Short mmCIF file of C-alpha atoms in Angstrom, two decimals:
data_model
loop_
_atom_site.label_atom_id
_atom_site.label_comp_id
_atom_site.label_asym_id
_atom_site.label_seq_id
_atom_site.Cartn_x
_atom_site.Cartn_y
_atom_site.Cartn_z
CA UNK A 1 -77.18 -48.61 -55.54
CA UNK A 2 -74.63 -46.79 -58.51
CA UNK A 3 -75.31 -48.75 -61.93
CA UNK A 4 -72.62 -50.96 -62.84
CA UNK A 5 -69.54 -49.04 -65.00
CA UNK A 6 -69.85 -50.95 -68.07
CA UNK A 7 -73.74 -49.31 -68.61
CA UNK A 8 -72.21 -45.72 -67.44
CA UNK A 9 -70.94 -42.94 -69.68
CA UNK A 10 -68.49 -40.16 -68.59
CA UNK A 11 -71.56 -37.61 -67.84
CA UNK A 12 -73.52 -40.78 -66.63
CA UNK A 13 -75.91 -41.55 -69.35
CA UNK A 14 -76.51 -45.48 -70.47
CA UNK A 15 -74.22 -46.12 -73.77
CA UNK A 16 -76.05 -47.78 -76.83
CA UNK A 17 -74.80 -49.70 -79.94
CA UNK A 18 -74.79 -48.15 -82.68
CA UNK A 19 -76.33 -50.40 -84.09
CA UNK A 20 -80.53 -50.69 -82.85
CA UNK A 21 -79.75 -53.44 -80.33
CA UNK A 22 -77.39 -52.33 -77.22
CA UNK A 23 -75.33 -55.06 -75.65
CA UNK A 24 -76.68 -57.09 -72.65
CA UNK A 25 -73.55 -56.24 -69.84
CA UNK A 26 -74.22 -58.34 -66.64
CA UNK A 27 -73.52 -56.41 -63.89
CA UNK A 28 -69.87 -57.53 -62.23
CA UNK A 29 -70.28 -60.47 -59.25
CA UNK A 30 -73.66 -61.71 -60.45
CA UNK A 31 -75.03 -64.28 -62.97
CA UNK A 32 -73.11 -67.65 -63.36
CA UNK A 33 -70.64 -68.68 -59.99
CA UNK A 34 -67.09 -69.83 -60.48
CA UNK A 35 -66.13 -73.54 -61.26
CA UNK A 36 -65.39 -73.90 -58.29
CA UNK A 37 -65.10 -71.56 -54.75
CA UNK A 38 -62.46 -69.07 -55.03
CA UNK A 39 -61.08 -68.50 -52.16
CA UNK A 40 -59.49 -64.84 -50.92
CA UNK A 41 -55.92 -66.64 -50.58
CA UNK A 42 -54.69 -69.81 -51.25
CA UNK A 43 -53.93 -72.60 -48.90
CA UNK A 44 -49.60 -72.06 -48.53
CA UNK A 45 -50.47 -67.94 -49.99
CA UNK A 46 -48.35 -66.17 -47.88
CA UNK A 47 -51.13 -64.08 -45.26
CA UNK A 48 -49.05 -60.60 -45.50
CA UNK A 49 -49.56 -60.37 -49.20
CA UNK A 50 -53.18 -60.70 -49.24
CA UNK A 51 -53.97 -58.65 -46.39
CA UNK A 52 -52.40 -55.80 -47.75
CA UNK A 53 -53.80 -56.55 -50.98
CA UNK A 54 -57.49 -56.17 -49.34
CA UNK A 55 -56.74 -53.10 -47.10
CA UNK A 56 -54.91 -51.69 -50.44
CA UNK A 57 -58.33 -51.92 -52.15
CA UNK A 58 -59.99 -50.70 -49.94
CA UNK A 59 -57.91 -47.20 -49.17
CA UNK A 60 -58.51 -47.18 -53.54
CA UNK A 61 -62.61 -47.61 -52.66
CA UNK A 62 -64.82 -47.87 -56.27
CA UNK A 63 -63.22 -47.40 -59.34
CA UNK A 64 -66.73 -46.68 -60.60
CA UNK A 65 -67.22 -43.61 -58.28
CA UNK A 66 -67.14 -39.97 -59.66
CA UNK A 67 -66.54 -38.68 -57.03
CA UNK A 68 -63.85 -40.77 -55.69
CA UNK A 69 -60.15 -39.40 -56.27
CA UNK A 70 -59.08 -42.56 -57.56
CA UNK A 71 -61.64 -43.31 -59.34
CA UNK A 72 -60.88 -44.48 -63.16
CA UNK A 73 -63.22 -40.45 -63.99
CA UNK A 74 -60.64 -38.21 -62.09
CA UNK A 75 -57.43 -40.74 -62.44
CA UNK A 76 -58.08 -39.94 -66.57
CA UNK A 77 -59.28 -36.41 -65.93
CA UNK A 78 -55.46 -36.08 -63.76
CA UNK A 79 -53.16 -37.59 -66.68
CA UNK A 80 -49.74 -37.87 -65.81
CA UNK A 81 -49.46 -34.25 -63.68
CA UNK A 82 -51.95 -33.86 -61.09
CA UNK A 83 -51.62 -37.62 -60.27
CA UNK A 84 -53.17 -37.41 -56.45
CA UNK A 85 -50.82 -38.06 -53.41
CA UNK A 86 -51.31 -42.02 -52.29
CA UNK A 87 -52.47 -42.86 -49.26
CA UNK A 88 -51.36 -43.65 -46.10
CA UNK A 89 -50.60 -47.39 -45.70
CA UNK A 90 -49.36 -48.33 -48.91
CA UNK A 91 -47.36 -51.44 -49.44
CA UNK A 92 -43.72 -50.63 -49.72
CA UNK A 93 -40.10 -53.37 -50.28
CA UNK A 94 -39.97 -52.37 -46.35
CA UNK A 95 -43.47 -53.75 -45.56
CA UNK A 96 -42.84 -56.66 -48.26
CA UNK A 97 -39.47 -57.96 -48.56
CA UNK A 98 -39.98 -59.86 -51.39
CA UNK A 99 -40.62 -59.48 -54.94
CA UNK A 100 -43.33 -61.86 -55.31
CA UNK A 101 -44.80 -60.80 -52.29
CA UNK A 102 -45.17 -56.91 -53.22
CA UNK A 103 -46.97 -57.71 -56.02
CA UNK A 104 -49.05 -59.70 -55.08
CA UNK A 105 -49.79 -56.77 -52.17
CA UNK A 106 -50.07 -53.50 -54.98
CA UNK A 107 -52.04 -55.68 -57.32
CA UNK A 108 -55.25 -53.30 -56.82
CA UNK A 109 -52.86 -50.40 -57.84
CA UNK A 110 -51.19 -52.24 -60.73
CA UNK A 111 -54.74 -53.43 -61.64
CA UNK A 112 -56.03 -49.41 -61.29
CA UNK A 113 -54.18 -47.71 -62.86
CA UNK A 114 -50.97 -48.38 -65.14
CA UNK A 115 -49.71 -44.74 -64.59
CA UNK A 116 -50.69 -44.16 -60.59
CA UNK A 117 -48.85 -47.79 -60.44
CA UNK A 118 -45.50 -46.05 -62.08
CA UNK A 119 -45.77 -43.31 -60.07
CA UNK A 120 -46.90 -44.33 -56.47
CA UNK A 121 -44.39 -47.83 -56.54
CA UNK A 122 -42.59 -48.34 -59.77
CA UNK A 123 -40.95 -44.52 -59.49
CA UNK A 124 -39.67 -44.85 -55.85
CA UNK A 125 -38.21 -48.02 -55.72
CA UNK A 126 -35.91 -47.41 -59.24
CA UNK A 127 -35.20 -44.23 -57.28
CA UNK A 128 -33.75 -45.43 -54.49
CA UNK A 129 -29.88 -45.54 -53.77
CA UNK A 130 -30.16 -48.90 -55.21
CA UNK A 131 -33.06 -49.84 -57.81
CA UNK A 132 -35.07 -52.34 -56.05
CA UNK A 133 -35.39 -55.56 -58.33
CA UNK A 134 -38.55 -55.87 -58.70
CA UNK A 135 -38.96 -52.13 -59.65
CA UNK A 136 -38.43 -53.22 -63.28
CA UNK A 137 -40.70 -56.00 -63.57
CA UNK A 138 -43.62 -54.69 -61.58
CA UNK A 139 -44.18 -52.06 -64.93
CA UNK A 140 -44.97 -54.87 -67.10
CA UNK A 141 -47.31 -56.64 -64.26
CA UNK A 142 -49.30 -53.45 -64.23
CA UNK A 143 -49.49 -53.35 -67.84
CA UNK A 144 -50.78 -57.26 -67.44
CA UNK A 145 -53.15 -56.44 -64.93
CA UNK A 146 -54.42 -53.10 -66.59
CA UNK A 147 -55.32 -55.52 -69.46
CA UNK A 148 -56.80 -58.05 -67.98
CA UNK A 149 -59.53 -55.31 -66.76
CA UNK A 150 -60.56 -54.32 -70.54
CA UNK A 151 -60.60 -58.28 -71.11
CA UNK A 152 -63.25 -59.25 -68.64
CA UNK A 153 -64.89 -56.65 -69.81
CA UNK A 154 -65.11 -57.65 -73.61
CA UNK A 155 -65.62 -60.64 -71.98
CA UNK A 156 -68.85 -59.32 -70.15
CA UNK A 157 -70.07 -57.75 -73.03
CA UNK A 158 -69.52 -60.83 -75.65
CA UNK A 159 -71.12 -63.04 -73.06
CA UNK A 160 -74.34 -60.72 -73.03
CA UNK A 161 -74.53 -60.63 -76.67
CA UNK A 162 -74.13 -64.58 -77.61
CA UNK A 163 -77.64 -64.96 -75.17
CA UNK A 164 -79.12 -63.64 -78.58
CA UNK A 165 -76.49 -62.89 -81.67
CA UNK A 166 -75.05 -65.64 -82.54
CA UNK A 167 -72.63 -63.21 -84.51
CA UNK A 168 -70.93 -62.31 -81.41
CA UNK A 169 -70.22 -65.89 -80.75
CA UNK A 170 -67.43 -65.28 -83.17
CA UNK A 171 -65.42 -62.87 -80.27
CA UNK A 172 -64.89 -65.78 -77.71
CA UNK A 173 -61.94 -68.08 -79.07
CA UNK A 174 -60.35 -64.64 -79.68
CA UNK A 175 -60.80 -63.65 -75.87
CA UNK A 176 -59.77 -66.92 -74.87
CA UNK A 177 -56.62 -66.70 -77.00
CA UNK A 178 -56.30 -63.15 -75.28
CA UNK A 179 -56.37 -65.26 -71.43
CA UNK A 180 -54.29 -68.01 -72.43
CA UNK A 181 -51.78 -65.14 -73.17
CA UNK A 182 -52.18 -62.91 -69.87
CA UNK A 183 -51.98 -66.40 -67.58
CA UNK A 184 -48.55 -67.04 -69.98
CA UNK A 185 -47.45 -63.59 -69.30
CA UNK A 186 -48.44 -64.20 -65.51
CA UNK A 187 -46.67 -67.73 -65.23
CA UNK A 188 -43.05 -65.66 -66.45
CA UNK A 189 -43.41 -62.83 -64.61
CA UNK A 190 -43.75 -65.17 -61.77
CA UNK A 191 -41.10 -67.29 -62.39
CA UNK A 192 -38.72 -63.34 -62.25
CA UNK A 193 -40.38 -62.54 -59.29
CA UNK A 194 -39.85 -65.19 -57.29
CA UNK A 195 -36.18 -65.21 -58.92
CA UNK A 196 -35.44 -61.59 -57.49
CA UNK A 197 -32.93 -61.31 -54.64
CA UNK A 198 -34.78 -60.18 -51.09
CA UNK A 199 -32.38 -58.32 -48.46
CA UNK A 200 -29.80 -59.09 -47.41
CA UNK A 201 -28.35 -58.59 -43.49
CA UNK A 202 -25.89 -56.65 -42.09
CA UNK A 203 -24.34 -55.93 -38.49
CA UNK A 204 -26.62 -52.51 -38.95
CA UNK A 205 -29.05 -54.28 -40.16
CA UNK A 206 -31.33 -54.80 -43.64
CA UNK A 207 -29.99 -53.99 -46.62
CA UNK A 208 -31.03 -53.47 -49.89
CA UNK A 209 -31.45 -56.22 -52.26
CA UNK A 210 -28.19 -56.97 -54.30
CA UNK A 211 -29.15 -56.93 -58.16
CA UNK A 212 -27.34 -59.33 -60.59
CA UNK A 213 -29.32 -62.74 -60.16
CA UNK A 214 -32.87 -62.20 -61.69
CA UNK A 215 -32.05 -59.15 -64.12
CA UNK A 216 -31.64 -61.85 -67.53
CA UNK A 217 -35.44 -63.12 -66.64
CA UNK A 218 -36.06 -59.22 -65.94
CA UNK A 219 -34.94 -58.20 -69.56
CA UNK A 220 -37.18 -61.63 -70.68
CA UNK A 221 -40.02 -59.87 -69.35
CA UNK A 222 -39.12 -56.36 -70.21
CA UNK A 223 -39.36 -57.25 -73.74
CA UNK A 224 -41.64 -59.75 -74.02
CA UNK A 225 -44.92 -58.88 -72.12
CA UNK A 226 -45.10 -54.90 -73.83
CA UNK A 227 -44.45 -57.31 -77.53
CA UNK A 228 -47.15 -58.92 -76.31
CA UNK A 229 -49.57 -57.49 -74.24
CA UNK A 230 -49.20 -54.73 -76.80
CA UNK A 231 -50.54 -57.50 -79.64
CA UNK A 232 -53.82 -58.83 -77.06
CA UNK A 233 -54.94 -55.09 -76.63
CA UNK A 234 -54.87 -54.50 -80.41
CA UNK A 235 -57.27 -57.78 -80.57
CA UNK A 236 -59.65 -56.29 -77.36
CA UNK A 237 -59.72 -53.42 -78.98
CA UNK A 238 -61.12 -54.70 -82.74
CA UNK A 239 -63.95 -57.58 -80.31
CA UNK A 240 -64.83 -54.16 -78.69
CA UNK A 241 -65.44 -52.40 -81.67
CA UNK A 242 -67.27 -55.24 -83.51
CA UNK A 243 -69.62 -55.30 -80.37
CA UNK A 244 -70.64 -51.74 -81.11
CA UNK A 245 -68.78 -50.34 -78.09
CA UNK A 246 -68.07 -46.58 -78.99
CA UNK A 247 -65.10 -44.55 -77.63
CA UNK A 248 -66.95 -43.02 -74.85
CA UNK A 249 -68.21 -46.38 -73.47
CA UNK A 250 -65.81 -47.72 -70.09
CA UNK A 251 -63.84 -50.32 -71.83
CA UNK A 252 -62.97 -47.84 -73.96
CA UNK A 253 -62.01 -45.34 -72.22
CA UNK A 254 -60.03 -47.46 -70.22
CA UNK A 255 -58.66 -49.47 -73.26
CA UNK A 256 -57.23 -45.63 -74.57
CA UNK A 257 -55.47 -44.86 -70.99
CA UNK A 258 -53.90 -47.71 -70.85
CA UNK A 259 -52.09 -46.98 -74.85
CA UNK A 260 -51.71 -43.09 -73.43
CA UNK A 261 -50.09 -44.57 -69.93
CA UNK A 262 -47.66 -47.26 -71.39
CA UNK A 263 -44.71 -44.90 -73.10
CA UNK A 264 -45.31 -42.96 -69.46
CA UNK A 265 -44.76 -46.67 -67.13
CA UNK A 266 -41.60 -47.19 -69.27
CA UNK A 267 -43.05 -50.67 -70.60
CA UNK A 268 -43.61 -49.05 -74.28
CA UNK A 269 -41.90 -50.46 -77.83
CA UNK A 270 -38.91 -48.63 -76.84
CA UNK A 271 -39.01 -50.14 -73.80
CA UNK A 272 -39.10 -53.60 -75.12
CA UNK A 273 -36.19 -52.67 -77.97
CA UNK A 274 -34.11 -52.09 -75.13
CA UNK A 275 -34.93 -55.20 -73.01
CA UNK A 276 -34.07 -56.93 -76.48
CA UNK A 277 -30.64 -55.87 -76.37
CA UNK A 278 -29.91 -57.42 -73.10
CA UNK A 279 -31.44 -60.56 -74.11
CA UNK A 280 -29.40 -60.07 -77.23
CA UNK A 281 -26.40 -59.72 -75.11
CA UNK A 282 -27.02 -62.64 -72.65
CA UNK A 283 -27.52 -64.75 -75.70
CA UNK A 284 -22.85 -65.15 -75.06
CA UNK A 285 -23.77 -67.56 -71.94
CA UNK A 286 -25.30 -70.11 -74.54
CA UNK A 287 -21.84 -70.19 -76.55
CA UNK A 288 -20.61 -72.60 -73.97
CA UNK A 289 -23.57 -74.76 -72.21
CA UNK A 290 -26.79 -74.33 -70.27
CA UNK A 291 -27.06 -75.27 -66.55
CA UNK A 292 -29.73 -78.18 -66.01
CA UNK A 293 -32.34 -75.38 -64.61
CA UNK A 294 -34.49 -78.17 -63.39
CA UNK A 295 -33.76 -78.58 -59.86
CA UNK A 296 -32.85 -74.59 -59.61
CA UNK A 297 -36.78 -73.91 -61.20
CA UNK A 298 -38.83 -76.07 -59.29
CA UNK A 299 -39.56 -73.70 -56.32
CA UNK A 300 -39.35 -71.14 -58.82
CA UNK A 301 -42.83 -72.50 -60.42
CA UNK A 302 -44.62 -72.74 -58.06
CA UNK A 303 -47.43 -70.30 -56.67
CA UNK A 304 -47.98 -70.80 -53.03
CA UNK A 305 -45.85 -70.59 -50.55
CA UNK A 306 -42.66 -68.07 -49.68
CA UNK A 307 -40.72 -67.31 -52.16
CA UNK A 308 -37.81 -69.65 -52.96
CA UNK A 309 -33.69 -68.68 -52.12
CA UNK A 310 -32.05 -67.60 -55.55
CA UNK A 311 -30.01 -70.13 -56.64
CA UNK A 312 -27.11 -69.04 -58.31
CA UNK A 313 -26.75 -68.47 -62.35
CA UNK A 314 -31.26 -68.91 -62.46
CA UNK A 315 -31.82 -67.18 -65.42
CA UNK A 316 -32.94 -67.25 -69.10
CA UNK A 317 -30.98 -70.63 -69.77
CA UNK A 318 -31.85 -72.02 -66.79
CA UNK A 319 -35.02 -71.88 -66.93
CA UNK A 320 -35.32 -72.67 -70.62
CA UNK A 321 -33.72 -76.48 -69.94
CA UNK A 322 -36.47 -76.99 -67.91
CA UNK A 323 -38.19 -77.39 -70.80
CA UNK A 324 -37.46 -81.10 -71.47
CA UNK A 325 -37.50 -82.31 -67.83
CA UNK A 326 -41.43 -81.37 -67.97
CA UNK A 327 -41.67 -82.31 -71.67
CA UNK A 328 -40.80 -86.13 -70.39
CA UNK A 329 -43.08 -86.34 -67.32
CA UNK A 330 -46.10 -85.39 -69.75
CA UNK A 331 -45.26 -88.08 -71.81
CA UNK A 332 -47.62 -91.28 -72.02
CA UNK A 333 -50.13 -88.95 -70.13
CA UNK A 334 -53.92 -90.59 -70.16
CA UNK A 335 -56.47 -87.67 -70.62
CA UNK A 336 -55.68 -86.25 -74.68
CA UNK A 337 -54.89 -82.64 -73.34
CA UNK A 338 -52.42 -83.87 -71.18
CA UNK A 339 -51.06 -85.48 -74.58
CA UNK A 340 -51.62 -83.00 -76.57
CA UNK A 341 -49.72 -80.10 -74.09
CA UNK A 342 -46.58 -83.24 -74.24
CA UNK A 343 -46.53 -83.05 -78.20
CA UNK A 344 -46.45 -78.85 -77.98
CA UNK A 345 -43.78 -79.22 -75.39
CA UNK A 346 -41.57 -81.71 -77.85
CA UNK A 347 -41.57 -79.19 -80.47
CA UNK A 348 -40.49 -76.83 -78.42
CA UNK A 349 -38.15 -78.62 -76.84
CA UNK A 350 -36.79 -79.53 -80.59
CA UNK A 351 -36.18 -75.31 -81.22
CA UNK A 352 -34.30 -75.17 -77.66
CA UNK A 353 -31.81 -77.63 -79.23
CA UNK A 354 -31.79 -75.65 -83.06
CA UNK A 355 -31.39 -72.65 -80.41
CA UNK A 356 -28.67 -73.76 -78.47
CA UNK A 357 -26.95 -74.70 -81.67
CA UNK A 358 -27.50 -71.40 -83.45
CA UNK A 359 -26.63 -69.49 -80.67
CA UNK A 360 -23.09 -71.24 -81.01
CA UNK A 361 -22.37 -70.38 -84.06
CA UNK A 362 -21.21 -67.11 -83.27
CA UNK A 363 -18.95 -65.89 -80.71
CA UNK A 364 -20.22 -62.47 -79.74
CA UNK A 365 -23.53 -61.14 -80.51
CA UNK A 366 -24.81 -57.68 -81.59
CA UNK A 367 -26.99 -56.36 -80.47
CA UNK A 368 -27.91 -53.95 -83.51
CA UNK A 369 -27.86 -57.39 -85.97
CA UNK A 370 -31.13 -58.54 -86.83
CA UNK A 371 -30.36 -62.37 -86.72
CA UNK A 372 -29.42 -61.17 -83.15
CA UNK A 373 -32.47 -59.95 -81.71
CA UNK A 374 -33.86 -63.33 -84.24
CA UNK A 375 -32.85 -65.26 -81.51
CA UNK A 376 -33.51 -63.01 -79.09
CA UNK A 377 -37.30 -63.60 -79.85
CA UNK A 378 -37.00 -66.94 -80.12
CA UNK A 379 -35.09 -67.66 -76.44
CA UNK A 380 -37.66 -65.59 -74.76
CA UNK A 381 -40.44 -67.22 -76.08
CA UNK A 382 -39.08 -70.71 -75.23
CA UNK A 383 -38.76 -69.02 -71.66
CA UNK A 384 -42.36 -68.53 -71.65
CA UNK A 385 -43.13 -71.51 -72.47
CA UNK A 386 -40.88 -73.16 -69.95
CA UNK A 387 -42.83 -70.87 -67.18
CA UNK A 388 -46.39 -71.35 -68.88
CA UNK A 389 -45.57 -75.51 -68.73
CA UNK A 390 -42.63 -74.76 -65.18
CA UNK A 391 -46.33 -73.24 -63.02
CA UNK A 392 -49.16 -76.35 -64.91
CA UNK A 393 -46.96 -78.31 -64.01
CA UNK A 394 -46.22 -76.85 -60.84
CA UNK A 395 -50.20 -76.53 -60.48
CA UNK A 396 -50.68 -79.80 -60.84
CA UNK A 397 -48.79 -81.06 -57.98
CA UNK A 398 -50.96 -78.80 -55.83
CA UNK A 399 -54.30 -80.02 -56.68
CA UNK A 400 -55.18 -76.89 -57.76
CA UNK A 401 -58.63 -76.42 -60.02
CA UNK A 402 -57.98 -74.61 -63.52
CA UNK A 403 -54.71 -74.00 -62.94
CA UNK A 404 -53.84 -77.97 -62.64
CA UNK A 405 -55.45 -78.51 -65.65
CA UNK A 406 -53.79 -77.94 -69.26
CA UNK A 407 -57.16 -75.97 -70.61
CA UNK A 408 -55.11 -73.75 -70.71
CA UNK A 409 -51.48 -74.49 -70.53
CA UNK A 410 -52.25 -76.21 -74.15
CA UNK A 411 -53.80 -73.31 -76.19
CA UNK A 412 -50.75 -71.04 -74.77
CA UNK A 413 -48.19 -73.40 -75.81
CA UNK A 414 -49.83 -73.56 -79.25
CA UNK A 415 -49.61 -69.75 -79.31
CA UNK A 416 -46.11 -70.23 -78.71
CA UNK A 417 -45.51 -72.08 -80.93
CA UNK A 418 -47.19 -70.43 -83.85
CA UNK A 419 -45.22 -67.03 -82.72
CA UNK A 420 -42.32 -69.58 -83.30
CA UNK A 421 -43.37 -70.14 -86.92
CA UNK A 422 -43.55 -74.52 -86.04
CA UNK A 423 -45.91 -76.13 -87.30
CA UNK A 424 -48.88 -78.01 -84.54
CA UNK A 425 -49.50 -81.48 -84.02
CA UNK A 426 -52.79 -82.91 -85.54
CA UNK A 427 -55.20 -84.44 -83.27
CA UNK A 428 -55.14 -81.82 -81.09
CA UNK A 429 -58.98 -80.68 -78.87
CA UNK A 430 -59.87 -77.62 -78.98
CA UNK A 431 -59.70 -76.05 -75.24
CA UNK A 432 -60.73 -73.16 -76.15
CA UNK A 433 -64.37 -73.33 -75.35
CA UNK A 434 -63.50 -74.73 -71.32
CA UNK A 435 -61.60 -71.72 -71.04
CA UNK A 436 -63.83 -69.32 -72.58
CA UNK A 437 -66.49 -70.56 -69.92
CA UNK A 438 -63.50 -69.74 -66.95
CA UNK A 439 -63.34 -66.58 -68.86
CA UNK A 440 -66.82 -66.39 -68.42
CA UNK A 441 -67.22 -67.38 -65.21
CA UNK A 442 -64.73 -64.89 -63.86
CA UNK A 443 -65.23 -61.92 -65.88
CA UNK A 444 -69.53 -62.08 -64.96
CA UNK A 445 -68.24 -63.33 -60.65
CA UNK A 446 -65.93 -60.39 -60.31
CA UNK A 447 -63.09 -62.48 -60.46
CA UNK A 448 -59.56 -61.21 -62.16
CA UNK A 449 -57.41 -63.22 -64.52
CA UNK A 450 -54.50 -63.45 -62.85
CA UNK A 451 -53.10 -67.29 -61.85
CA UNK A 452 -54.40 -66.58 -58.61
CA UNK A 453 -58.24 -66.14 -59.17
CA UNK A 454 -58.46 -63.11 -57.08
CA UNK A 455 -61.82 -62.74 -56.15
CA UNK A 456 -62.48 -58.43 -56.73
CA UNK A 457 -63.86 -56.14 -53.73
CA UNK A 458 -65.49 -53.89 -56.69
#
């Protein structure tokens, strides 16, 4: 058996720290078991998506194999101009018409390589006569999935170092915060993907999905995910540098390739700014009234079961409007974590009301106006908070372990509140130790950093 990628350089030699002490990198799929057994697919998850993902994972092969044309070393050498052709059997929109199922089926590709995901799945969906509504969401999904791979590698390194180097433990809260932010981004993308309309039917057979519903949410994803993940990649680079991982380690090479591929995959700051412009243009809808999004968005928050029919007008204002209902339902919680979550949610509801009033002051918002862009920032962050709360609440109702707890949603919402400049409530419990333990278990036992807790093949 070949050594894990974390212990090899491009020449096959073992890496060492710049200091005299080498990082201990546990091999994937070993060490501590996960908190609860994680099956290949959650109950109620569409079987087709899980089966397609497993087949695609097998087609892509071992990413550490230097002879694999779809391995990481081959893809680094290929650049953007000599990418390999996709293997037969790549899942597509014809096989997985629902956007959320398509993203689940393509997850192994999105996780493997950002450039390859753009060339094999995103570009074809964008180049059709009627671009698929999920196309612009798959780029951010690939960025989050790729960042999750770097996070798992960094967590293995910090976990190994922490066993004998107490100074390395200072990076546990940093990585736990990155994990919470990635889960929040995954929640937002899940809601946006489930809001995408499916294909219609005519007398001549299936017709392409119609654009319209879900597009404002896609703009929020297209703006916020590249911005936040760019920040998180900086945090991961800092941790890797401080742990002695130089540029010739697998983690640093993977991180560098993600940064290099962002513009090619249209998930860089230029693309984010264009999406922000669309959010500003959509702020005019807030000048009249915000809909009650509780009823029409409830099904969007569930990560199990089939995608719901898209309700008319489902967009960022409708999603953000669910904050108040979620905060009310959290009120009076007995456990400290959920009670703290309720307090943060109430502060976000106050911010939402202030944003609505600020949007109503100006009838037409100019994307060139810095004040309008600041409103768009606040709007996007509130939608992120609503998606996070909604997914956590739906998971709690379905009694899903970990995802139904407050331990991941509380730090995610706290970081959103901090980005909005809101003061955090006092006497809140610290959920980061528990969040770190979950991350360390996933990293050591070969489990993805996604909402589904997907077990990895390689």
